[in-house]
mmCIF file of C-alpha atoms and ligand atoms in Angstrom:
data_model
loop_
_atom_site.group_PDB
_atom_site.id
_atom_site.type_symbol
_atom_site.label_atom_id
_atom_site.label_comp_id
_atom_site.label_asym_id
_atom_site.label_seq_id
_atom_site.Cartn_x
_atom_site.Cartn_y
_atom_site.Cartn_z
ATOM 1 C CA MET U 107 -89.730 -71.657 -111.355
ATOM 2 C CA ALA U 108 -93.162 -71.847 -109.625
ATOM 3 C CA VAL U 109 -96.212 -70.354 -111.201
ATOM 4 C CA ILE U 110 -96.926 -66.973 -109.695
ATOM 5 C CA THR U 111 -100.540 -66.049 -109.432
ATOM 6 C CA ASN U 112 -101.308 -63.750 -106.444
ATOM 7 C CA ILE U 113 -98.811 -61.677 -104.117
ATOM 8 C CA ALA U 114 -98.576 -63.878 -101.627
ATOM 9 C CA ASP U 115 -96.478 -65.877 -104.118
ATOM 10 C CA LEU U 116 -94.027 -62.954 -104.641
ATOM 11 C CA LYS U 117 -93.732 -63.018 -100.873
ATOM 12 C CA ARG U 118 -92.949 -66.175 -100.400
ATOM 13 C CA GLN U 119 -90.491 -65.437 -103.221
ATOM 14 C CA HIS U 120 -89.086 -62.283 -101.503
ATOM 15 C CA LYS U 121 -88.450 -63.955 -98.208
ATOM 16 C CA ARG U 122 -86.215 -66.859 -100.220
ATOM 17 C CA ARG U 123 -83.556 -63.885 -101.550
ATOM 18 C CA THR U 124 -84.016 -60.924 -99.438
ATOM 19 C CA PRO U 125 -81.501 -61.237 -96.652
ATOM 20 C CA LYS U 126 -83.716 -61.879 -93.514
ATOM 21 C CA MET U 127 -83.028 -58.097 -91.756
ATOM 22 C CA PHE U 128 -84.671 -56.418 -95.014
ATOM 23 C CA TYR U 129 -87.734 -58.937 -95.582
ATOM 24 C CA ASP U 130 -88.079 -58.768 -91.900
ATOM 25 C CA TYR U 131 -87.909 -54.473 -92.093
ATOM 26 C CA CYS U 132 -90.878 -54.829 -94.606
ATOM 27 C CA GLU U 133 -92.970 -57.147 -93.412
ATOM 28 C CA SER U 134 -93.377 -56.072 -89.678
ATOM 29 C CA GLY U 135 -95.454 -53.602 -87.912
ATOM 30 C CA SER U 136 -95.149 -51.836 -84.809
ATOM 31 C CA TRP U 137 -95.244 -53.229 -80.813
ATOM 32 C CA THR U 138 -97.899 -56.404 -81.342
ATOM 33 C CA GLU U 139 -98.639 -55.705 -84.514
ATOM 34 C CA GLN U 140 -102.598 -55.248 -84.363
ATOM 35 C CA THR U 141 -103.065 -52.466 -86.823
ATOM 36 C CA PHE U 142 -100.765 -54.105 -89.061
ATOM 37 C CA ARG U 143 -102.727 -57.416 -89.109
ATOM 38 C CA GLU U 144 -106.094 -55.943 -89.059
ATOM 39 C CA ASN U 145 -105.095 -53.565 -92.128
ATOM 40 C CA THR U 146 -105.580 -56.523 -93.946
ATOM 41 C CA SER U 147 -107.754 -58.547 -92.254
ATOM 42 C CA ASP U 148 -110.529 -55.888 -92.019
ATOM 43 C CA PHE U 149 -110.585 -56.126 -95.897
ATOM 44 C CA ASP U 150 -112.346 -59.497 -95.376
ATOM 45 C CA GLN U 151 -115.092 -58.399 -93.955
ATOM 46 C CA ILE U 152 -116.543 -56.696 -97.112
ATOM 47 C CA ARG U 153 -118.103 -58.786 -99.346
ATOM 48 C CA PHE U 154 -119.198 -57.766 -103.415
ATOM 49 C CA ARG U 155 -122.533 -58.468 -104.372
ATOM 50 C CA GLN U 156 -122.664 -60.935 -107.512
ATOM 51 C CA ARG U 157 -124.295 -59.607 -110.767
ATOM 52 C CA ILE U 158 -125.391 -61.670 -113.450
ATOM 53 C CA ALA U 159 -126.696 -61.511 -117.157
ATOM 54 C CA VAL U 160 -125.164 -57.714 -117.547
ATOM 55 C CA ASP U 161 -123.054 -56.874 -120.263
ATOM 56 C CA MET U 162 -119.333 -57.199 -119.302
ATOM 57 C CA THR U 163 -117.465 -56.058 -122.165
ATOM 58 C CA GLY U 164 -115.062 -53.376 -122.429
ATOM 59 C CA ARG U 165 -114.151 -52.657 -119.642
ATOM 60 C CA SER U 166 -111.891 -50.775 -118.001
ATOM 61 C CA THR U 167 -109.612 -49.618 -114.728
ATOM 62 C CA GLU U 168 -108.451 -46.328 -116.171
ATOM 63 C CA THR U 169 -108.989 -43.269 -114.092
ATOM 64 C CA LYS U 170 -107.059 -40.313 -112.859
ATOM 65 C CA MET U 171 -105.616 -40.036 -109.292
ATOM 66 C CA ILE U 172 -105.143 -36.063 -108.465
ATOM 67 C CA GLY U 173 -106.157 -35.326 -112.301
ATOM 68 C CA GLN U 174 -103.303 -37.278 -113.642
ATOM 69 C CA ASP U 175 -104.093 -40.272 -115.758
ATOM 70 C CA VAL U 176 -103.750 -43.507 -114.307
ATOM 71 C CA ALA U 177 -103.738 -47.308 -115.554
ATOM 72 C CA MET U 178 -105.638 -48.379 -112.824
ATOM 73 C CA PRO U 179 -105.964 -46.168 -109.109
ATOM 74 C CA VAL U 180 -103.103 -47.839 -107.862
ATOM 75 C CA ALA U 181 -100.078 -45.734 -106.855
ATOM 76 C CA LEU U 182 -96.899 -47.397 -105.479
ATOM 77 C CA ALA U 183 -96.453 -46.021 -102.044
ATOM 78 C CA PRO U 184 -93.151 -44.170 -100.643
ATOM 79 C CA VAL U 185 -91.198 -46.837 -98.908
ATOM 80 C CA GLY U 186 -88.002 -46.438 -97.165
ATOM 81 C CA LEU U 187 -84.675 -48.697 -98.171
ATOM 82 C CA THR U 188 -86.460 -49.775 -101.134
ATOM 83 C CA GLY U 189 -82.845 -49.937 -103.219
ATOM 84 C CA MET U 190 -82.132 -52.573 -99.789
ATOM 85 C CA GLN U 191 -84.795 -55.380 -100.883
ATOM 86 C CA CYS U 192 -82.880 -55.466 -104.371
ATOM 87 C CA ALA U 193 -80.011 -53.480 -105.910
ATOM 88 C CA ASP U 194 -81.008 -49.962 -107.360
ATOM 89 C CA GLY U 195 -84.868 -50.917 -106.288
ATOM 90 C CA GLU U 196 -86.175 -47.578 -106.914
ATOM 91 C CA ILE U 197 -85.248 -47.226 -110.209
ATOM 92 C CA LYS U 198 -86.283 -50.836 -110.911
ATOM 93 C CA ALA U 199 -89.778 -50.060 -109.780
ATOM 94 C CA ALA U 200 -90.101 -46.606 -111.043
ATOM 95 C CA LYS U 201 -89.471 -48.023 -114.531
ATOM 96 C CA ALA U 202 -92.231 -50.815 -113.766
ATOM 97 C CA ALA U 203 -94.722 -48.240 -112.559
ATOM 98 C CA GLU U 204 -94.006 -46.114 -115.744
ATOM 99 C CA LYS U 205 -94.551 -48.578 -118.012
ATOM 100 C CA PHE U 206 -97.406 -49.939 -116.468
ATOM 101 C CA GLY U 207 -99.013 -46.261 -115.930
ATOM 102 C CA VAL U 208 -99.158 -45.988 -112.564
ATOM 103 C CA PRO U 209 -97.679 -43.475 -110.253
ATOM 104 C CA PHE U 210 -94.054 -43.926 -108.447
ATOM 105 C CA THR U 211 -93.901 -42.252 -105.079
ATOM 106 C CA LEU U 212 -90.246 -41.789 -104.245
ATOM 107 C CA SER U 213 -89.448 -42.015 -100.594
ATOM 108 C CA THR U 214 -87.023 -38.748 -98.663
ATOM 109 C CA MET U 215 -85.325 -42.287 -97.437
ATOM 110 C CA SER U 216 -85.113 -43.727 -100.638
ATOM 111 C CA VAL U 217 -81.541 -45.532 -101.347
ATOM 112 C CA CYS U 218 -81.463 -44.044 -105.102
ATOM 113 C CA SER U 219 -81.742 -40.425 -105.123
ATOM 114 C CA ILE U 220 -84.439 -38.328 -106.716
ATOM 115 C CA GLU U 221 -81.908 -37.539 -109.463
ATOM 116 C CA GLU U 222 -80.824 -41.228 -109.449
ATOM 117 C CA VAL U 223 -84.460 -42.354 -110.555
ATOM 118 C CA ALA U 224 -85.090 -38.836 -112.652
ATOM 119 C CA LYS U 225 -82.567 -39.952 -115.065
ATOM 120 C CA HIS U 226 -83.712 -43.445 -115.265
ATOM 121 C CA THR U 227 -87.198 -42.629 -115.700
ATOM 122 C CA THR U 228 -88.969 -40.454 -118.512
ATOM 123 C CA LYS U 229 -92.274 -39.475 -116.735
ATOM 124 C CA PRO U 230 -92.571 -37.521 -114.164
ATOM 125 C CA PHE U 231 -92.989 -39.337 -110.240
ATOM 126 C CA TRP U 232 -93.934 -38.345 -107.314
ATOM 127 C CA PHE U 233 -91.648 -37.017 -104.188
ATOM 128 C CA GLN U 234 -92.993 -38.373 -100.986
ATOM 129 C CA LEU U 235 -91.374 -35.458 -97.683
ATOM 130 C CA TYR U 236 -90.706 -36.498 -93.934
ATOM 131 C CA VAL U 237 -90.468 -32.934 -91.861
ATOM 132 C CA MET U 238 -86.948 -32.173 -91.164
ATOM 133 C CA ARG U 239 -86.089 -29.848 -88.529
ATOM 134 C CA ASP U 240 -82.937 -28.587 -90.855
ATOM 135 C CA GLN U 241 -84.559 -25.725 -93.048
ATOM 136 C CA GLU U 242 -81.422 -25.779 -95.592
ATOM 137 C CA PHE U 243 -81.958 -29.253 -96.364
ATOM 138 C CA LEU U 244 -86.279 -29.085 -96.253
ATOM 139 C CA GLU U 245 -85.833 -26.077 -98.804
ATOM 140 C CA GLY U 246 -83.291 -27.921 -100.798
ATOM 141 C CA ILE U 247 -84.980 -30.946 -101.071
ATOM 142 C CA ILE U 248 -88.130 -29.821 -102.243
ATOM 143 C CA GLN U 249 -85.859 -27.423 -104.965
ATOM 144 C CA ARG U 250 -83.945 -30.702 -105.956
ATOM 145 C CA ALA U 251 -87.796 -32.471 -106.358
ATOM 146 C CA LYS U 252 -88.591 -29.794 -108.581
ATOM 147 C CA ASP U 253 -85.899 -29.877 -110.575
ATOM 148 C CA ALA U 254 -86.814 -32.904 -111.166
ATOM 149 C CA ASN U 255 -90.236 -32.157 -112.541
ATOM 150 C CA CYS U 256 -92.009 -34.537 -109.721
ATOM 151 C CA SER U 257 -95.591 -33.916 -110.036
ATOM 152 C CA ALA U 258 -96.575 -34.127 -106.674
ATOM 153 C CA LEU U 259 -95.394 -33.817 -103.161
ATOM 154 C CA VAL U 260 -96.753 -36.209 -100.615
ATOM 155 C CA LEU U 261 -96.076 -34.906 -97.169
ATOM 156 C CA THR U 262 -96.543 -37.548 -94.717
ATOM 157 C CA LEU U 263 -97.710 -36.365 -91.364
ATOM 158 C CA ASP U 264 -97.556 -39.755 -88.932
ATOM 159 C CA LEU U 265 -93.925 -40.272 -88.544
ATOM 160 C CA GLN U 266 -92.592 -37.226 -86.723
ATOM 161 C CA ILE U 267 -91.215 -39.850 -84.175
ATOM 162 C CA LEU U 268 -90.345 -43.323 -84.952
ATOM 163 C CA GLY U 269 -92.556 -45.883 -83.882
ATOM 164 C CA GLN U 270 -90.889 -49.294 -82.529
ATOM 165 C CA ARG U 271 -90.709 -52.407 -84.474
ATOM 166 C CA HIS U 272 -89.190 -55.756 -82.257
ATOM 167 C CA LYS U 273 -87.750 -57.417 -85.414
ATOM 168 C CA ASP U 274 -85.818 -53.776 -86.480
ATOM 169 C CA LEU U 275 -84.165 -54.153 -83.209
ATOM 170 C CA LYS U 276 -83.404 -57.424 -82.691
ATOM 171 C CA ASN U 277 -81.640 -57.563 -86.362
ATOM 172 C CA GLY U 278 -79.666 -54.397 -85.252
ATOM 173 C CA LEU U 279 -81.172 -53.038 -88.752
ATOM 174 C CA SER U 280 -78.145 -51.695 -90.918
ATOM 175 C CA VAL U 281 -77.733 -49.954 -94.143
ATOM 176 C CA PRO U 282 -75.677 -51.422 -95.953
ATOM 177 C CA LEU U 283 -75.803 -54.553 -93.997
ATOM 178 C CA ARG U 284 -73.118 -55.120 -91.231
ATOM 179 C CA PRO U 285 -71.206 -58.159 -91.722
ATOM 180 C CA THR U 286 -71.745 -60.694 -88.506
ATOM 181 C CA ALA U 287 -71.239 -64.067 -88.847
ATOM 182 C CA GLY U 288 -75.458 -64.442 -88.838
ATOM 183 C CA ASN U 289 -75.266 -61.701 -91.829
ATOM 184 C CA MET U 290 -72.827 -63.677 -93.192
ATOM 185 C CA LEU U 291 -74.779 -67.182 -93.280
ATOM 186 C CA ASP U 292 -77.945 -65.547 -94.443
ATOM 187 C CA LEU U 293 -76.071 -64.060 -97.145
ATOM 188 C CA ALA U 294 -74.898 -67.323 -98.419
ATOM 189 C CA THR U 295 -78.241 -68.547 -99.204
ATOM 190 C CA LYS U 296 -78.962 -64.092 -100.955
ATOM 191 C CA TRP U 297 -76.242 -64.853 -103.670
ATOM 192 C CA ARG U 298 -78.529 -63.544 -106.073
ATOM 193 C CA TRP U 299 -79.250 -60.265 -103.797
ATOM 194 C CA GLY U 300 -75.653 -59.820 -102.999
ATOM 195 C CA MET U 301 -74.263 -59.940 -106.592
ATOM 196 C CA GLY U 302 -76.906 -57.248 -107.472
ATOM 197 C CA MET U 303 -75.548 -55.316 -104.634
ATOM 198 C CA LEU U 304 -71.922 -55.546 -105.964
ATOM 199 C CA GLY U 305 -72.635 -54.177 -108.752
ATOM 200 C CA THR U 306 -74.300 -51.480 -108.004
ATOM 201 C CA LYS U 307 -73.054 -47.831 -106.541
ATOM 202 C CA ASN U 308 -76.395 -47.040 -104.478
ATOM 203 C CA LYS U 309 -75.673 -48.530 -100.996
ATOM 204 C CA SER U 310 -77.157 -45.441 -98.871
ATOM 205 C CA PHE U 311 -79.501 -42.497 -98.065
ATOM 206 C CA GLY U 312 -79.672 -41.169 -102.292
ATOM 207 C CA ASN U 313 -81.488 -38.247 -101.147
ATOM 208 C CA ILE U 314 -79.462 -37.217 -97.800
ATOM 209 C CA VAL U 315 -75.795 -38.417 -97.607
ATOM 210 C CA GLY U 316 -73.942 -35.625 -99.522
ATOM 211 C CA HIS U 317 -77.013 -33.309 -99.437
ATOM 212 C CA ALA U 318 -77.214 -32.786 -95.546
ATOM 213 C CA ARG U 319 -74.727 -30.405 -93.794
ATOM 214 C CA GLY U 320 -72.047 -32.509 -91.848
ATOM 215 C CA VAL U 321 -73.474 -36.150 -92.822
ATOM 216 C CA SER U 322 -70.957 -37.835 -95.373
ATOM 217 C CA ASN U 323 -71.199 -41.766 -93.938
ATOM 218 C CA MET U 324 -73.158 -44.056 -92.641
ATOM 219 C CA GLY U 325 -72.618 -42.845 -88.761
ATOM 220 C CA SER U 326 -73.098 -39.392 -89.118
ATOM 221 C CA LEU U 327 -76.189 -40.309 -91.427
ATOM 222 C CA MET U 328 -77.628 -41.930 -88.321
ATOM 223 C CA THR U 329 -77.111 -39.229 -85.798
ATOM 224 C CA TRP U 330 -78.666 -36.605 -88.216
ATOM 225 C CA THR U 331 -82.010 -38.274 -89.024
ATOM 226 C CA ALA U 332 -82.010 -39.735 -85.281
ATOM 227 C CA GLU U 333 -82.678 -35.787 -84.396
ATOM 228 C CA GLN U 334 -83.888 -34.351 -87.530
ATOM 229 C CA PHE U 335 -87.563 -35.511 -88.002
ATOM 230 C CA ASP U 336 -89.115 -32.320 -86.494
ATOM 231 C CA PRO U 337 -91.566 -33.202 -83.501
ATOM 232 C CA ARG U 338 -93.518 -29.567 -83.748
ATOM 233 C CA LEU U 339 -94.428 -29.939 -87.258
ATOM 234 C CA ASP U 340 -98.137 -28.588 -87.035
ATOM 235 C CA TRP U 341 -100.757 -27.343 -89.497
ATOM 236 C CA GLU U 342 -98.640 -23.583 -90.046
ATOM 237 C CA LYS U 343 -95.536 -25.562 -91.320
ATOM 238 C CA ILE U 344 -97.532 -27.563 -93.180
ATOM 239 C CA ALA U 345 -99.316 -24.289 -94.841
ATOM 240 C CA LYS U 346 -95.685 -22.970 -95.273
ATOM 241 C CA ILE U 347 -94.553 -26.496 -97.024
ATOM 242 C CA LYS U 348 -97.628 -25.942 -99.432
ATOM 243 C CA GLU U 349 -96.017 -22.750 -100.518
ATOM 244 C CA MET U 350 -92.659 -23.977 -100.911
ATOM 245 C CA TRP U 351 -93.844 -26.785 -103.377
ATOM 246 C CA GLY U 352 -96.260 -24.602 -105.140
ATOM 247 C CA GLY U 353 -97.689 -27.908 -107.117
ATOM 248 C CA LYS U 354 -99.988 -30.867 -106.644
ATOM 249 C CA LEU U 355 -99.889 -31.558 -102.585
ATOM 250 C CA ILE U 356 -101.235 -34.921 -100.932
ATOM 251 C CA LEU U 357 -101.373 -35.470 -97.075
ATOM 252 C CA LYS U 358 -100.714 -38.618 -95.911
ATOM 253 C CA GLY U 359 -101.365 -40.350 -92.791
ATOM 254 C CA ILE U 360 -104.916 -38.809 -91.963
ATOM 255 C CA MET U 361 -106.813 -41.124 -89.904
ATOM 256 C CA GLU U 362 -109.344 -38.844 -88.180
ATOM 257 C CA PRO U 363 -112.238 -36.852 -89.736
ATOM 258 C CA GLU U 364 -111.089 -33.657 -87.634
ATOM 259 C CA ASP U 365 -107.546 -34.323 -89.611
ATOM 260 C CA ALA U 366 -109.289 -34.759 -92.754
ATOM 261 C CA LEU U 367 -111.517 -31.558 -92.629
ATOM 262 C CA LYS U 368 -107.983 -29.401 -91.705
ATOM 263 C CA ALA U 369 -106.516 -30.540 -95.038
ATOM 264 C CA VAL U 370 -109.164 -29.456 -96.631
ATOM 265 C CA GLU U 371 -108.987 -25.604 -95.211
ATOM 266 C CA VAL U 372 -105.140 -26.013 -95.946
ATOM 267 C CA GLY U 373 -106.050 -26.417 -99.422
ATOM 268 C CA ALA U 374 -104.160 -29.984 -99.996
ATOM 269 C CA ASP U 375 -105.277 -31.739 -103.464
ATOM 270 C CA ALA U 376 -106.116 -35.065 -101.756
ATOM 271 C CA ILE U 377 -105.369 -37.208 -98.237
ATOM 272 C CA VAL U 378 -104.502 -40.708 -97.768
ATOM 273 C CA VAL U 379 -105.666 -42.377 -95.062
ATOM 274 C CA SER U 380 -103.343 -44.202 -94.116
ATOM 275 C CA ASN U 381 -101.692 -45.634 -90.439
ATOM 276 C CA HIS U 382 -98.245 -46.376 -92.246
ATOM 277 C CA GLY U 383 -99.133 -49.931 -93.040
ATOM 278 C CA GLY U 384 -99.235 -50.214 -89.641
ATOM 279 C CA ARG U 385 -96.335 -49.579 -88.539
ATOM 280 C CA GLN U 386 -96.438 -46.433 -86.210
ATOM 281 C CA LEU U 387 -99.768 -46.385 -83.503
ATOM 282 C CA ASP U 388 -99.801 -49.911 -83.128
ATOM 283 C CA GLY U 389 -103.602 -50.206 -81.642
ATOM 284 C CA ALA U 390 -104.898 -47.790 -84.303
ATOM 285 C CA LEU U 391 -107.781 -49.174 -85.892
ATOM 286 C CA SER U 392 -107.122 -50.210 -89.761
ATOM 287 C CA SER U 393 -107.465 -47.713 -92.540
ATOM 288 C CA ILE U 394 -110.096 -49.065 -94.333
ATOM 289 C CA LYS U 395 -112.446 -48.984 -91.097
ATOM 290 C CA MET U 396 -111.611 -45.297 -90.606
ATOM 291 C CA LEU U 397 -112.501 -44.401 -94.380
ATOM 292 C CA PRO U 398 -116.216 -44.332 -94.091
ATOM 293 C CA ALA U 399 -116.275 -41.773 -91.946
ATOM 294 C CA ILE U 400 -113.532 -39.557 -93.179
ATOM 295 C CA ILE U 401 -115.314 -39.264 -96.315
ATOM 296 C CA ASP U 402 -118.661 -38.306 -94.942
ATOM 297 C CA ALA U 403 -116.516 -35.641 -93.127
ATOM 298 C CA VAL U 404 -115.313 -34.033 -96.320
ATOM 299 C CA GLY U 405 -117.438 -35.003 -98.907
ATOM 300 C CA ASP U 406 -116.347 -33.910 -102.441
ATOM 301 C CA GLN U 407 -114.353 -30.991 -101.068
ATOM 302 C CA ILE U 408 -110.889 -33.330 -101.128
ATOM 303 C CA GLU U 409 -109.595 -36.637 -103.086
ATOM 304 C CA VAL U 410 -109.627 -39.261 -100.944
ATOM 305 C CA HIS U 411 -106.731 -41.773 -101.355
ATOM 306 C CA LEU U 412 -106.029 -44.752 -98.974
ATOM 307 C CA ASP U 413 -103.126 -47.415 -98.018
ATOM 308 C CA SER U 414 -102.226 -50.058 -95.756
ATOM 309 C CA GLY U 415 -103.302 -53.661 -95.926
ATOM 310 C CA ILE U 416 -104.321 -53.898 -99.668
ATOM 311 C CA ARG U 417 -102.718 -57.005 -101.263
ATOM 312 C CA SER U 418 -105.080 -57.514 -104.378
ATOM 313 C CA GLY U 419 -107.091 -56.241 -106.885
ATOM 314 C CA GLN U 420 -110.135 -57.234 -104.645
ATOM 315 C CA ASP U 421 -108.781 -54.849 -101.760
ATOM 316 C CA VAL U 422 -108.714 -51.949 -104.220
ATOM 317 C CA LEU U 423 -111.845 -52.007 -105.495
ATOM 318 C CA LYS U 424 -113.178 -52.597 -101.740
ATOM 319 C CA ALA U 425 -111.415 -49.373 -101.067
ATOM 320 C CA ILE U 426 -112.908 -47.655 -104.120
ATOM 321 C CA ALA U 427 -116.412 -49.168 -103.411
ATOM 322 C CA MET U 428 -116.380 -47.065 -100.172
ATOM 323 C CA GLY U 429 -115.327 -43.935 -101.596
ATOM 324 C CA ALA U 430 -111.421 -43.511 -101.977
ATOM 325 C CA LYS U 431 -110.903 -41.976 -105.199
ATOM 326 C CA GLY U 432 -107.365 -44.321 -105.464
ATOM 327 C CA THR U 433 -105.170 -46.353 -103.549
ATOM 328 C CA TYR U 434 -101.338 -47.296 -102.958
ATOM 329 C CA ILE U 435 -99.551 -50.415 -102.369
ATOM 330 C CA GLY U 436 -96.707 -50.712 -99.732
ATOM 331 C CA ARG U 437 -95.519 -54.267 -99.176
ATOM 332 C CA ALA U 438 -97.739 -55.950 -102.296
ATOM 333 C CA PHE U 439 -95.020 -54.219 -104.553
ATOM 334 C CA ILE U 440 -91.855 -54.584 -102.555
ATOM 335 C CA HIS U 441 -92.844 -58.198 -102.525
ATOM 336 C CA GLY U 442 -92.336 -58.292 -106.552
ATOM 337 C CA LEU U 443 -89.150 -56.212 -106.616
ATOM 338 C CA GLY U 444 -87.782 -58.538 -103.309
ATOM 339 C CA ALA U 445 -88.880 -61.211 -105.630
ATOM 340 C CA ASN U 446 -87.959 -60.319 -109.049
ATOM 341 C CA GLY U 447 -86.464 -56.877 -109.335
ATOM 342 C CA GLU U 448 -88.562 -54.607 -111.953
ATOM 343 C CA ALA U 449 -90.274 -57.815 -113.466
ATOM 344 C CA GLY U 450 -91.132 -58.595 -109.911
ATOM 345 C CA VAL U 451 -93.231 -55.195 -109.579
ATOM 346 C CA THR U 452 -94.657 -55.574 -112.896
ATOM 347 C CA LYS U 453 -95.709 -59.024 -111.860
ATOM 348 C CA ALA U 454 -97.436 -57.655 -108.696
ATOM 349 C CA LEU U 455 -99.133 -54.758 -110.722
ATOM 350 C CA GLU U 456 -100.126 -57.497 -113.283
ATOM 351 C CA VAL U 457 -101.876 -59.514 -110.510
ATOM 352 C CA ILE U 458 -103.878 -57.068 -108.927
ATOM 353 C CA HIS U 459 -105.277 -55.163 -112.084
ATOM 354 C CA LYS U 460 -106.083 -58.661 -113.052
ATOM 355 C CA GLU U 461 -107.856 -58.988 -109.935
ATOM 356 C CA MET U 462 -109.722 -56.235 -110.372
ATOM 357 C CA ASP U 463 -110.960 -56.623 -113.980
ATOM 358 C CA LEU U 464 -112.227 -59.984 -113.278
ATOM 359 C CA THR U 465 -113.991 -59.004 -109.772
ATOM 360 C CA MET U 466 -115.732 -55.895 -111.723
ATOM 361 C CA ALA U 467 -116.562 -58.022 -114.587
ATOM 362 C CA LEU U 468 -118.109 -60.656 -111.848
ATOM 363 C CA CYS U 469 -119.809 -57.220 -110.126
ATOM 364 C CA GLY U 470 -121.534 -56.419 -113.448
ATOM 365 C CA ARG U 471 -119.561 -53.029 -113.519
ATOM 366 C CA ARG U 472 -117.613 -52.838 -116.617
ATOM 367 C CA HIS U 473 -115.835 -49.306 -115.575
ATOM 368 C CA ILE U 474 -113.775 -48.751 -112.107
ATOM 369 C CA GLU U 475 -115.337 -45.522 -111.282
ATOM 370 C CA THR U 476 -118.775 -47.062 -111.439
ATOM 371 C CA MET U 477 -117.966 -49.758 -108.461
ATOM 372 C CA ASP U 478 -119.790 -48.013 -106.099
ATOM 373 C CA ARG U 479 -121.190 -48.715 -102.397
ATOM 374 C CA GLU U 480 -123.709 -51.128 -104.742
ATOM 375 C CA THR U 481 -121.167 -53.073 -104.982
ATOM 376 C CA VAL U 482 -120.086 -53.921 -102.056
ATOM 377 C CA LEU U 483 -121.880 -55.574 -99.023
ATOM 378 C CA VAL U 484 -120.610 -54.251 -95.464
ATOM 379 C CA PRO U 485 -121.329 -55.223 -91.752
ATOM 380 C CA LYS U 486 -123.753 -53.061 -90.294
ATOM 381 C CA ASN U 487 -121.218 -52.050 -87.274
ATOM 382 C CA PHE U 488 -118.582 -52.085 -89.836
ATOM 383 C CA ALA U 489 -116.278 -49.084 -87.992
ATOM 384 C CA GLY U 490 -117.041 -50.720 -84.249
ATOM 385 C CA ASP U 491 -119.423 -49.059 -81.739
ATOM 386 C CA TRP U 492 -116.647 -47.607 -80.203
ATOM 387 C CA ALA U 493 -116.904 -44.331 -77.962
HETATM 388 C C1 FMN H 1411 -90.610 -51.091 -95.755
HETATM 389 C C2 FMN H 1411 -91.585 -50.132 -95.504
HETATM 390 C C3 FMN H 1411 -91.141 -48.912 -95.557
HETATM 391 C C4 FMN H 1411 -92.132 -47.277 -95.309
HETATM 392 N N1 FMN H 1411 -91.384 -46.376 -96.071
HETATM 393 C C5 FMN H 1411 -92.132 -45.313 -95.756
HETATM 394 C C6 FMN H 1411 -91.560 -44.227 -96.326
HETATM 395 O O1 FMN H 1411 -90.098 -43.925 -95.886
HETATM 396 N N2 FMN H 1411 -92.492 -42.904 -96.371
HETATM 397 C C7 FMN H 1411 -93.784 -42.997 -96.209
HETATM 398 O O2 FMN H 1411 -94.137 -41.945 -96.413
HETATM 399 N N3 FMN H 1411 -94.248 -44.095 -95.719
HETATM 400 C C8 FMN H 1411 -93.822 -45.296 -95.242
HETATM 401 N N4 FMN H 1411 -94.099 -46.527 -95.377
HETATM 402 C C9 FMN H 1411 -95.594 -46.624 -95.678
HETATM 403 C C10 FMN H 1411 -96.105 -46.770 -96.570
HETATM 404 O O3 FMN H 1411 -95.976 -46.059 -97.834
HETATM 405 C C11 FMN H 1411 -97.417 -47.121 -96.792
HETATM 406 O O4 FMN H 1411 -97.967 -46.789 -96.295
HETATM 407 C C12 FMN H 1411 -97.624 -48.560 -96.170
HETATM 408 O O5 FMN H 1411 -96.582 -49.347 -96.987
HETATM 409 C C13 FMN H 1411 -99.455 -48.911 -96.607
HETATM 410 O O6 FMN H 1411 -99.310 -50.476 -96.064
HETATM 411 P P1 FMN H 1411 -98.861 -51.898 -97.031
HETATM 412 O O7 FMN H 1411 -97.549 -52.207 -97.153
HETATM 413 O O8 FMN H 1411 -99.810 -52.488 -96.174
HETATM 414 O O9 FMN H 1411 -99.628 -51.815 -98.192
HETATM 415 C C14 FMN H 1411 -93.119 -47.760 -95.546
HETATM 416 C C15 FMN H 1411 -93.899 -49.018 -95.197
HETATM 417 C C16 FMN H 1411 -93.068 -50.104 -95.282
HETATM 418 C C17 FMN H 1411 -93.710 -51.741 -95.562
#
């Protein structure tokens, strides 16, 4: 087997081992994919400053996110259908995160349910919520996350209406996979994936089927989901959800200083500067470009996290140097999972950790929290001269 040294290696294996429909679901953005592309390419504009003759012994990437100890400031982002990239994907990713000492975030739209993941892990994980119209379901799922001892609620605010990805429509994305001639041909080369799926009962949306009224199979689920994402979501509702949850609250999908200030007002513990990995509003700026303005606006009033476009430990350090207190990886860990299950996710985390550690050393810093604005060079007009 080829030696894996970076996330791009895992991505190649992911593509080889996973049905095209699910690989494409991961590796795509909305419409022209401009925002999806710029999320990664904008990181390239930021450079490091090389320092020498500085003691670089005893380095550490350990820090805290929302007051919780983390081995490095990198959480696994909520990713819907993770359990379709590889059998029991959410359980495998959660286990890898737990062993590594970083947070795992379970998506509302996961294949393995909250209870399944809780059964197979020993430490609290984070739960991501989409706001649904069905109040009974909403209250129920918040309660289930509490019962499972989830230590943070990540409330996603940028998907009350679904962005369009051409590939998903063309592939006829379906869960589980539909047995068409094309899919069967594809599956013949993805035997490892197929064997895994044969061995698990987790093949649908585990948090929803059997919990939402009238949803018992895929057909009714699709109808329910299309109707359920609540387009009337507003700050009042967000405040109500905060009250219902009562624990640590992270608001995800903030791309404007004004919205960041509203998040402060509502009393959230953290925000995630995120454009959903370029899957929602195509044409939005990358999240790394929006980060400085948001940090300027909120100062120390709220913890600021960032995702979208992180593919290396260097990207994580750039975000931290620009002022983020934590980051999330989506595709970077999914590539690991699709490549090699739990071991693949561990590999992705190891790769990122090593890249962070070496880069810190070469920047003459020994601790992650000292990676500040002095450690990077940023073009004068980085965010652009937009009006
Ligand atoms: C395949 C896929 C599915 C996703 N599903 C969800 C989801 O269910 N809930 C959510 O809040 N974000 C979801 N996201 C967005 C991620 O949480 C995260 O914001 C994004 O992946 C970060 O960008 P990156 O993939 O470039 O790291 C998804 C992303 C991908 C790639």
